[in-house]
Amino acid sequence: MKSSRSACLDFSSIKQLSYHSDYEPLISPLARDSYIISAFGDSGDTTQISMTESEDASNDLNDESTLVSAWKDSLNSFRKIAMNFSGASDSERGRLVQDEGRSDGQVSRLVFEAYYHAVGGLRIVSAILLLQMLWQTLQISSDFWLSSWSNDAVKVGTDALSANMNTTYRLGVYASLGLLASLMVFGRTIIVTIYGLRAAKSLFDQMTHSLMHAPMRFFDANPIGRVLTRYGGDVASVDVQIPFMFGTLAANVFSVGCSLATAAFLIRWKAILLVPVIAIYLAVGSFYISPARELQRLSKTTLAPVLNHMTESADGAVRVTVVFSSDPACGEPFAAGCHVFSGTFAPAARCRYDRLGVSYSLKIAANLEGIIRSLTSIETIMVSPERIQEYIDIDQEAPGRVPMMDPPSQLKWPTKGSITFNNVSFRYKQGGELVLRNLTFAVKGGQKIGIVGRTGAGKSSLTMALFRINELTTGSILIDGVDVGKIGLKSLREKLSIIPQTPVLFKGPLRKYLDPFDEFDDVQLWESIREVGLIDRISEDENKLVMIVEENGENFSVGERQMLCMARALLRHSRIVIFDEATAAIDHETDQKLQRVIRTAFGQSTVLTIAHRLDTILDSDRILVLDGGHLVEFASPVELVRKGKGHFFELMREGACLDRLDDQVTVKAASIA
């Protein structure tokens, strides 16, 4: 047996190592690589890594041994960091992504039952088995007819005319039996194909429905690669392979049963010699199925990490090893073992039997092997519907509509936009750490609220609780006196608008982006575009409202994308609007434009602004300050600063915004006067 061969791309031959980059682009790859390298080896001693200019680096690392030593020191440092990171608990790391689960043992009976019902149940399965039984009966009948014809042909005393007529008759019957058998096979294939695809479509639709109604925490815990593997290889297996594998199994089972019955009828008691053959086949098959099934599960669960590893390797690695496949030490043992067993008993089964008995005795070995292979294939390939069923059974979000609890449409709820938090606690996943702790406050309709706090204080989590991305752990949220936890999700979310920090635009006509459900006319669309200051930008395009928005809005600037999101919110006339650090990625001029739109177009709406720049919320009616998920301050900006201490005062002092607040107060007083 030949050993594996490997081709290595080793960077140790490079004579120069240099870094020439700004800090921000540089530190991100380093942090990423420290996580990747954590999978290799034990951690070494901590080594300080110094970043120097490229000229100094080239002078210091001219020698190859120095370069290798530097790489080793860097790797040891990265390993140490990664080991410390990996030793932390999930709660310490804030980890949401979970390892992909893998079932053990035999595929659950419930998976087979789900596929059975998806195919069509007893009616369809019975039709397939009936056609298979008729085909097998016709096959045996044609064999007996051919055997009878062969025996009659050797009889003496038949004249040429009667022999010719007899041959024509015999041939006609034999051809008719063959034609009928072909029709049975054709009918079985048609049914298997049609209802197999129908079963695949049913499972596909169920999985898609479950994913469309899955809570957001599911997508936090499961990377998109895992979902795509279900829609890729698993769906393909259910579409193409499984129906025909069940058809092949049915054909082999009927063939073995009929072959055994025919052989027993022809060779009488000597058919008992076939019992050990059957027992050995079953023993070998049971031994083979278990590891084959587990290997299939393992290959399915490791597909997404392999794709991720390929991406990381493409980004760059210290050493990339390509291992070529070695020559197989031995072939698949199952077929060889089966043929050995069948060959052992074949002489005993061939001695002095009639020709038809010998023929059916020899068929048994091949059919038994076919049964075991079919069972193995089905057991392994049923891992695919098993994985699909896992996604069908995932937890679902609350219903979109609750007729008995939803506010009547004629009330046009909410009319004021008041928001009340009563002792609200919130976490992202079951058993996870609370990110909001006993929040209690009230916002009057039409107020402009600025939400501030340091990183991890719970600012965005407050928005997640309001949209019911996860259900509350304790407490309740009221909008105009209606408990949002008791109404339908769609009824709630269609009344709220959010302008995210990173605007998401899909490729397609601009009109479809602004109004995907065709609820507004062109006049309303142009009015919303005018209010956000994009009237010139859209009008100058020859296609105007049907202009194509490129993927992720690449044909618009970041500020224009934010304004398009705001135009979409304006169309809905939402009484509650959330700005989730919407000004974090735009310039000062665009920020000022956005603030003017907020003050004018959303003048009657309740606006919650999660602040990235403190000067954007200085004109807010009240400031809500969070720290560690707790509400620590809630008052007007002036009141909070006049105290001369507190969380908001410290944030203002650190951001050098105290003078700006004085200017804001002066301007506001002048406008009132």
CSV table of C-alpha atoms in Angstrom, one decimal, residues 213-516:
chain,number,residue,atom,x,y,z
A,213,HIS,CA,-41.3,31.2,10.6
A,214,ALA,CA,-38.2,30.4,12.7
A,215,PRO,CA,-37.2,32.8,15.4
A,216,MET,CA,-34.2,35.0,14.8
A,217,ARG,CA,-32.1,33.2,17.4
A,218,PHE,CA,-32.2,30.1,15.1
A,219,PHE,CA,-30.2,32.0,12.4
A,220,ASP,CA,-27.8,33.4,15.1
A,221,ALA,CA,-27.1,29.8,16.2
A,222,ASN,CA,-26.9,28.2,12.8
A,223,PRO,CA,-24.8,29.8,10.1
A,224,ILE,CA,-26.2,30.1,6.6
A,225,GLY,CA,-23.9,27.3,5.4
A,226,ARG,CA,-25.8,24.7,7.4
A,227,VAL,CA,-29.1,25.8,5.9
A,228,LEU,CA,-27.7,25.7,2.4
A,229,THR,CA,-26.4,22.2,2.8
A,230,ARG,CA,-30.0,21.1,3.6
A,231,TYR,CA,-31.2,22.8,0.5
A,232,GLY,CA,-28.3,21.4,-1.6
A,233,GLY,CA,-27.3,17.8,-1.1
A,234,ASP,CA,-30.1,16.7,1.2
A,235,VAL,CA,-32.9,18.0,-1.0
A,236,ALA,CA,-31.2,16.5,-4.1
A,237,SER,CA,-31.1,13.1,-2.4
A,238,VAL,CA,-34.8,13.3,-1.6
A,239,ASP,CA,-35.6,14.5,-5.1
A,240,VAL,CA,-33.7,11.9,-7.0
A,241,GLN,CA,-32.2,9.0,-5.1
A,242,ILE,CA,-34.7,7.9,-2.4
A,243,PRO,CA,-37.8,7.1,-4.5
A,244,PHE,CA,-35.8,4.8,-6.8
A,245,MET,CA,-34.0,3.2,-3.9
A,246,PHE,CA,-37.3,2.2,-2.4
A,247,GLY,CA,-38.4,0.9,-5.8
A,248,THR,CA,-35.2,-1.1,-6.1
A,249,LEU,CA,-35.7,-2.5,-2.6
A,250,ALA,CA,-39.2,-3.6,-3.4
A,251,ALA,CA,-38.1,-5.3,-6.6
A,252,ASN,CA,-35.3,-7.2,-4.9
A,253,VAL,CA,-37.5,-8.3,-2.0
A,254,PHE,CA,-40.2,-9.6,-4.3
A,255,SER,CA,-37.5,-11.2,-6.5
A,256,VAL,CA,-35.9,-13.0,-3.6
A,257,GLY,CA,-39.3,-14.2,-2.2
A,258,CYS,CA,-40.4,-15.5,-5.6
A,259,SER,CA,-37.0,-17.1,-6.3
A,260,LEU,CA,-37.0,-18.9,-3.0
A,261,ALA,CA,-40.6,-20.1,-3.5
A,262,THR,CA,-39.8,-21.3,-7.0
A,263,ALA,CA,-36.5,-23.0,-6.1
A,264,ALA,CA,-38.2,-24.7,-3.1
A,265,PHE,CA,-40.9,-25.9,-5.4
A,266,LEU,CA,-38.5,-27.4,-7.9
A,267,ILE,CA,-35.7,-28.7,-5.6
A,268,ARG,CA,-37.9,-29.7,-2.7
A,269,TRP,CA,-36.2,-30.3,0.6
A,270,LYS,CA,-32.7,-29.4,-0.7
A,271,ALA,CA,-33.8,-25.7,-0.6
A,272,ILE,CA,-32.9,-25.8,3.1
A,273,LEU,CA,-29.3,-25.4,2.1
A,274,LEU,CA,-30.2,-21.8,1.1
A,275,VAL,CA,-31.0,-20.9,4.8
A,276,PRO,CA,-27.3,-20.5,5.9
A,277,VAL,CA,-26.7,-18.3,2.8
A,278,ILE,CA,-29.6,-16.0,3.8
A,279,ALA,CA,-28.4,-15.9,7.4
A,280,ILE,CA,-24.8,-14.9,6.4
A,281,TYR,CA,-26.1,-12.2,4.1
A,282,LEU,CA,-28.2,-10.7,6.8
A,283,ALA,CA,-25.3,-10.8,9.3
A,284,VAL,CA,-22.9,-9.2,6.9
A,285,GLY,CA,-25.5,-6.6,6.0
A,286,SER,CA,-26.2,-5.7,9.6
A,287,PHE,CA,-22.5,-5.3,10.2
A,288,TYR,CA,-22.1,-3.1,7.2
A,289,ILE,CA,-25.1,-0.8,7.6
A,290,SER,CA,-24.2,0.8,10.9
A,291,PRO,CA,-20.8,2.3,10.0
A,292,ALA,CA,-22.0,3.3,6.6
A,293,ARG,CA,-24.9,5.2,8.1
A,294,GLU,CA,-22.7,7.0,10.6
A,295,LEU,CA,-20.2,7.9,7.9
A,296,GLN,CA,-23.0,9.5,5.9
A,297,ARG,CA,-24.1,11.5,9.0
A,298,LEU,CA,-20.5,12.6,9.6
A,299,SER,CA,-20.0,13.7,6.0
A,300,LYS,CA,-23.2,15.7,6.1
A,301,THR,CA,-22.3,17.6,9.3
A,302,THR,CA,-18.8,18.3,8.3
A,303,LEU,CA,-19.6,19.8,4.9
A,304,ALA,CA,-20.2,23.3,6.1
A,305,PRO,CA,-16.9,23.5,8.1
A,306,VAL,CA,-15.0,22.2,5.1
A,307,LEU,CA,-16.4,25.0,3.0
A,308,ASN,CA,-15.5,27.6,5.7
A,309,HIS,CA,-12.0,26.1,5.9
A,310,MET,CA,-11.6,26.5,2.1
A,311,THR,CA,-12.6,30.1,2.4
A,312,GLU,CA,-10.2,30.7,5.2
A,313,SER,CA,-7.4,29.0,3.2
A,314,ALA,CA,-8.1,31.2,0.2
A,315,ASP,CA,-7.7,34.2,2.5
A,316,GLY,CA,-4.2,33.1,3.3
A,317,ALA,CA,-2.5,30.6,5.6
A,318,VAL,CA,1.0,30.0,6.9
A,319,ARG,CA,1.2,26.5,5.4
A,320,VAL,CA,-1.2,24.8,3.0
A,321,THR,CA,-0.9,21.1,2.6
A,322,VAL,CA,-2.6,19.3,-0.3
A,323,VAL,CA,-2.9,15.6,0.4
A,324,PHE,CA,-3.5,13.4,-2.7
A,325,SER,CA,-5.6,10.3,-2.3
A,326,SER,CA,-3.5,7.2,-1.8
A,327,ASP,CA,-4.1,3.9,-3.5
A,328,PRO,CA,-6.9,2.0,-1.7
A,329,ALA,CA,-5.6,-0.7,0.6
A,330,CYS,CA,-8.6,-2.8,-0.1
A,331,GLY,CA,-11.9,-2.5,-2.0
A,332,GLU,CA,-15.3,-2.4,-0.4
A,333,PRO,CA,-15.5,-5.7,1.5
A,334,PHE,CA,-19.2,-6.1,1.3
A,335,ALA,CA,-19.6,-7.3,-2.3
A,336,ALA,CA,-16.6,-9.6,-2.1
A,337,GLY,CA,-17.8,-11.2,1.1
A,338,CYS,CA,-21.3,-11.8,-0.3
A,339,HIS,CA,-19.9,-13.5,-3.4
A,340,VAL,CA,-17.7,-15.7,-1.3
A,341,PHE,CA,-20.7,-16.9,0.7
A,342,SER,CA,-22.9,-17.4,-2.3
A,343,GLY,CA,-20.1,-19.3,-4.1
A,344,THR,CA,-19.6,-21.6,-1.2
A,345,PHE,CA,-23.2,-22.9,-1.3
A,346,ALA,CA,-23.7,-22.7,-5.1
A,347,PRO,CA,-22.3,-26.3,-5.8
A,348,ALA,CA,-24.8,-27.8,-3.4
A,349,ALA,CA,-27.6,-25.9,-5.0
A,350,ARG,CA,-26.7,-26.9,-8.6
A,351,CYS,CA,-26.4,-30.7,-8.2
A,352,ARG,CA,-28.9,-32.5,-10.5
A,353,TYR,CA,-31.5,-29.8,-10.3
A,354,ASP,CA,-33.8,-29.0,-13.2
A,355,ARG,CA,-32.6,-26.1,-15.3
A,356,LEU,CA,-35.2,-23.7,-14.0
A,357,GLY,CA,-34.4,-24.6,-10.4
A,358,VAL,CA,-30.7,-24.0,-11.1
A,359,SER,CA,-31.5,-20.6,-12.7
A,360,TYR,CA,-33.6,-19.4,-9.7
A,361,SER,CA,-31.0,-20.7,-7.2
A,362,LEU,CA,-28.4,-18.6,-8.9
A,363,LYS,CA,-30.6,-15.6,-8.8
A,364,ILE,CA,-31.0,-15.7,-5.0
A,365,ALA,CA,-27.4,-14.7,-4.4
A,366,ALA,CA,-27.6,-11.6,-6.6
A,367,ASN,CA,-31.0,-10.6,-5.2
A,368,LEU,CA,-29.9,-11.0,-1.6
A,369,GLU,CA,-26.9,-8.8,-2.3
A,370,GLY,CA,-29.3,-6.3,-3.9
A,371,ILE,CA,-31.5,-6.3,-0.8
A,372,ILE,CA,-28.6,-5.7,1.5
A,373,ARG,CA,-27.3,-3.0,-0.8
A,374,SER,CA,-30.7,-1.4,-1.0
A,375,LEU,CA,-31.2,-1.5,2.7
A,376,THR,CA,-27.8,0.0,3.3
A,377,SER,CA,-28.4,2.7,0.7
A,378,ILE,CA,-31.8,3.6,2.1
A,379,GLU,CA,-30.5,3.7,5.7
A,380,THR,CA,-27.6,6.0,4.7
A,381,ILE,CA,-29.6,8.2,2.3
A,382,MET,CA,-32.5,8.5,4.8
A,383,VAL,CA,-30.0,10.7,6.8
A,384,SER,CA,-31.0,13.4,4.3
A,385,PRO,CA,-34.8,13.4,5.2
A,386,GLU,CA,-33.7,13.0,8.8
A,387,ARG,CA,-31.8,16.3,8.6
A,388,ILE,CA,-34.6,18.0,6.7
A,389,GLN,CA,-37.0,16.8,9.4
A,390,GLU,CA,-34.8,18.4,12.0
A,391,TYR,CA,-35.5,21.8,10.4
A,392,ILE,CA,-39.2,21.0,10.0
A,393,ASP,CA,-39.4,20.5,13.7
A,394,ILE,CA,-37.6,23.6,14.8
A,395,ASP,CA,-39.3,26.0,17.2
A,396,GLN,CA,-41.6,28.5,15.5
A,397,GLU,CA,-42.3,32.2,16.1
A,398,ALA,CA,-45.6,33.3,17.5
A,399,PRO,CA,-48.4,33.5,14.9
A,400,GLY,CA,-48.6,36.5,12.7
A,401,ARG,CA,-52.2,37.2,13.5
A,402,VAL,CA,-54.2,36.5,16.7
A,403,PRO,CA,-57.8,37.5,15.7
A,404,MET,CA,-59.2,37.6,19.3
A,405,MET,CA,-56.3,39.8,20.5
A,406,ASP,CA,-55.2,42.0,17.6
A,407,PRO,CA,-56.5,45.6,17.7
A,408,PRO,CA,-59.4,46.1,15.1
A,409,SER,CA,-58.1,47.6,11.9
A,410,GLN,CA,-60.7,50.4,12.0
A,411,LEU,CA,-59.0,51.7,15.2
A,412,LYS,CA,-55.8,52.4,13.2
A,413,TRP,CA,-53.7,51.3,16.2
A,414,PRO,CA,-51.5,52.8,17.5
A,415,THR,CA,-52.9,56.3,17.4
A,416,LYS,CA,-50.6,58.0,19.8
A,417,GLY,CA,-47.4,55.9,19.9
A,418,SER,CA,-47.0,55.8,23.6
A,419,ILE,CA,-44.6,53.0,24.9
A,420,THR,CA,-44.5,51.5,28.4
A,421,PHE,CA,-42.0,49.0,29.6
A,422,ASN,CA,-43.1,47.2,32.8
A,423,ASN,CA,-40.3,45.2,34.6
A,424,VAL,CA,-39.0,43.9,31.3
A,425,SER,CA,-36.2,41.3,31.3
A,426,PHE,CA,-34.8,39.9,28.0
A,427,ARG,CA,-32.3,37.3,26.8
A,428,TYR,CA,-31.2,36.2,23.4
A,429,LYS,CA,-31.3,32.4,24.0
A,430,GLN,CA,-32.7,30.0,26.5
A,431,GLY,CA,-30.4,29.8,29.5
A,432,GLY,CA,-28.3,32.8,28.3
A,433,GLU,CA,-27.4,35.8,30.2
A,434,LEU,CA,-30.0,38.6,30.6
A,435,VAL,CA,-29.2,41.5,28.4
A,436,LEU,CA,-32.1,43.7,29.8
A,437,ARG,CA,-32.9,43.6,33.5
A,438,ASN,CA,-36.1,44.8,35.0
A,439,LEU,CA,-36.6,47.9,32.7
A,440,THR,CA,-39.5,50.1,33.7
A,441,PHE,CA,-40.2,53.4,32.0
A,442,ALA,CA,-42.9,55.2,29.9
A,443,VAL,CA,-42.6,57.2,26.7
A,444,LYS,CA,-45.4,59.6,25.7
A,445,GLY,CA,-46.7,59.6,22.1
A,446,GLY,CA,-44.7,61.8,19.8
A,447,GLN,CA,-41.7,62.1,22.1
A,448,LYS,CA,-38.2,61.9,20.7
A,449,ILE,CA,-36.1,59.6,22.9
A,450,GLY,CA,-32.3,59.2,22.7
A,451,ILE,CA,-30.9,55.9,23.9
A,452,VAL,CA,-27.3,55.9,25.0
A,453,GLY,CA,-24.9,53.6,26.8
A,454,ARG,CA,-21.5,52.0,26.5
A,455,THR,CA,-20.9,48.9,24.3
A,456,GLY,CA,-23.0,46.0,25.7
A,457,ALA,CA,-25.3,48.2,27.7
A,458,GLY,CA,-28.4,46.8,26.0
A,459,LYS,CA,-29.3,49.6,23.5
A,460,SER,CA,-30.0,47.4,20.5
A,461,SER,CA,-31.5,44.7,22.8
A,462,LEU,CA,-34.2,47.1,23.7
A,463,THR,CA,-35.2,47.3,20.1
A,464,MET,CA,-35.1,43.5,19.8
A,465,ALA,CA,-37.5,43.3,22.7
A,466,LEU,CA,-39.8,45.8,21.2
A,467,PHE,CA,-40.0,43.9,17.9
A,468,ARG,CA,-40.3,40.6,19.8
A,469,ILE,CA,-37.3,39.0,18.1
A,470,ASN,CA,-37.3,36.9,21.2
A,471,GLU,CA,-40.1,36.6,23.7
A,472,LEU,CA,-39.6,38.5,27.0
A,473,THR,CA,-38.3,36.6,30.0
A,474,THR,CA,-40.4,38.7,32.4
A,475,GLY,CA,-42.5,41.8,32.2
A,476,SER,CA,-44.6,43.3,29.4
A,477,ILE,CA,-44.4,46.1,26.8
A,478,LEU,CA,-47.5,48.2,26.1
A,479,ILE,CA,-48.1,50.4,23.0
A,480,ASP,CA,-51.1,52.6,23.5
A,481,GLY,CA,-52.2,50.3,26.3
A,482,VAL,CA,-52.0,47.1,24.2
A,483,ASP,CA,-49.8,44.3,25.4
A,484,VAL,CA,-47.6,43.6,22.4
A,485,GLY,CA,-46.8,40.1,23.7
A,486,LYS,CA,-50.4,39.0,23.2
A,487,ILE,CA,-51.0,40.2,19.7
A,488,GLY,CA,-49.8,38.7,16.4
A,489,LEU,CA,-46.2,39.3,15.3
A,490,LYS,CA,-47.3,40.6,11.9
A,491,SER,CA,-49.8,42.9,13.5
A,492,LEU,CA,-47.1,44.3,15.7
A,493,ARG,CA,-44.2,44.6,13.3
A,494,GLU,CA,-46.1,46.2,10.5
A,495,LYS,CA,-46.8,49.1,12.8
A,496,LEU,CA,-43.2,49.7,13.6
A,497,SER,CA,-40.4,51.1,11.4
A,498,ILE,CA,-36.7,50.8,11.9
A,499,ILE,CA,-33.8,52.5,10.1
A,500,PRO,CA,-30.8,50.2,10.7
A,501,GLN,CA,-27.2,51.1,11.0
A,502,THR,CA,-26.4,49.1,7.9
A,503,PRO,CA,-29.1,49.6,5.2
A,504,VAL,CA,-30.0,46.5,3.3
A,505,LEU,CA,-31.1,46.9,-0.3
A,506,PHE,CA,-32.1,44.1,-2.6
A,507,LYS,CA,-31.6,44.1,-6.4
A,508,GLY,CA,-34.6,45.1,-8.3
A,509,PRO,CA,-36.7,48.1,-9.3
A,510,LEU,CA,-36.7,51.0,-6.9
A,511,ARG,CA,-40.5,51.1,-6.8
A,512,LYS,CA,-40.5,47.5,-5.5
A,513,TYR,CA,-38.0,48.3,-2.8
A,514,LEU,CA,-40.0,51.2,-1.6
A,515,ASP,CA,-43.4,49.5,-2.0
A,516,PRO,CA,-43.0,45.8,-2.3
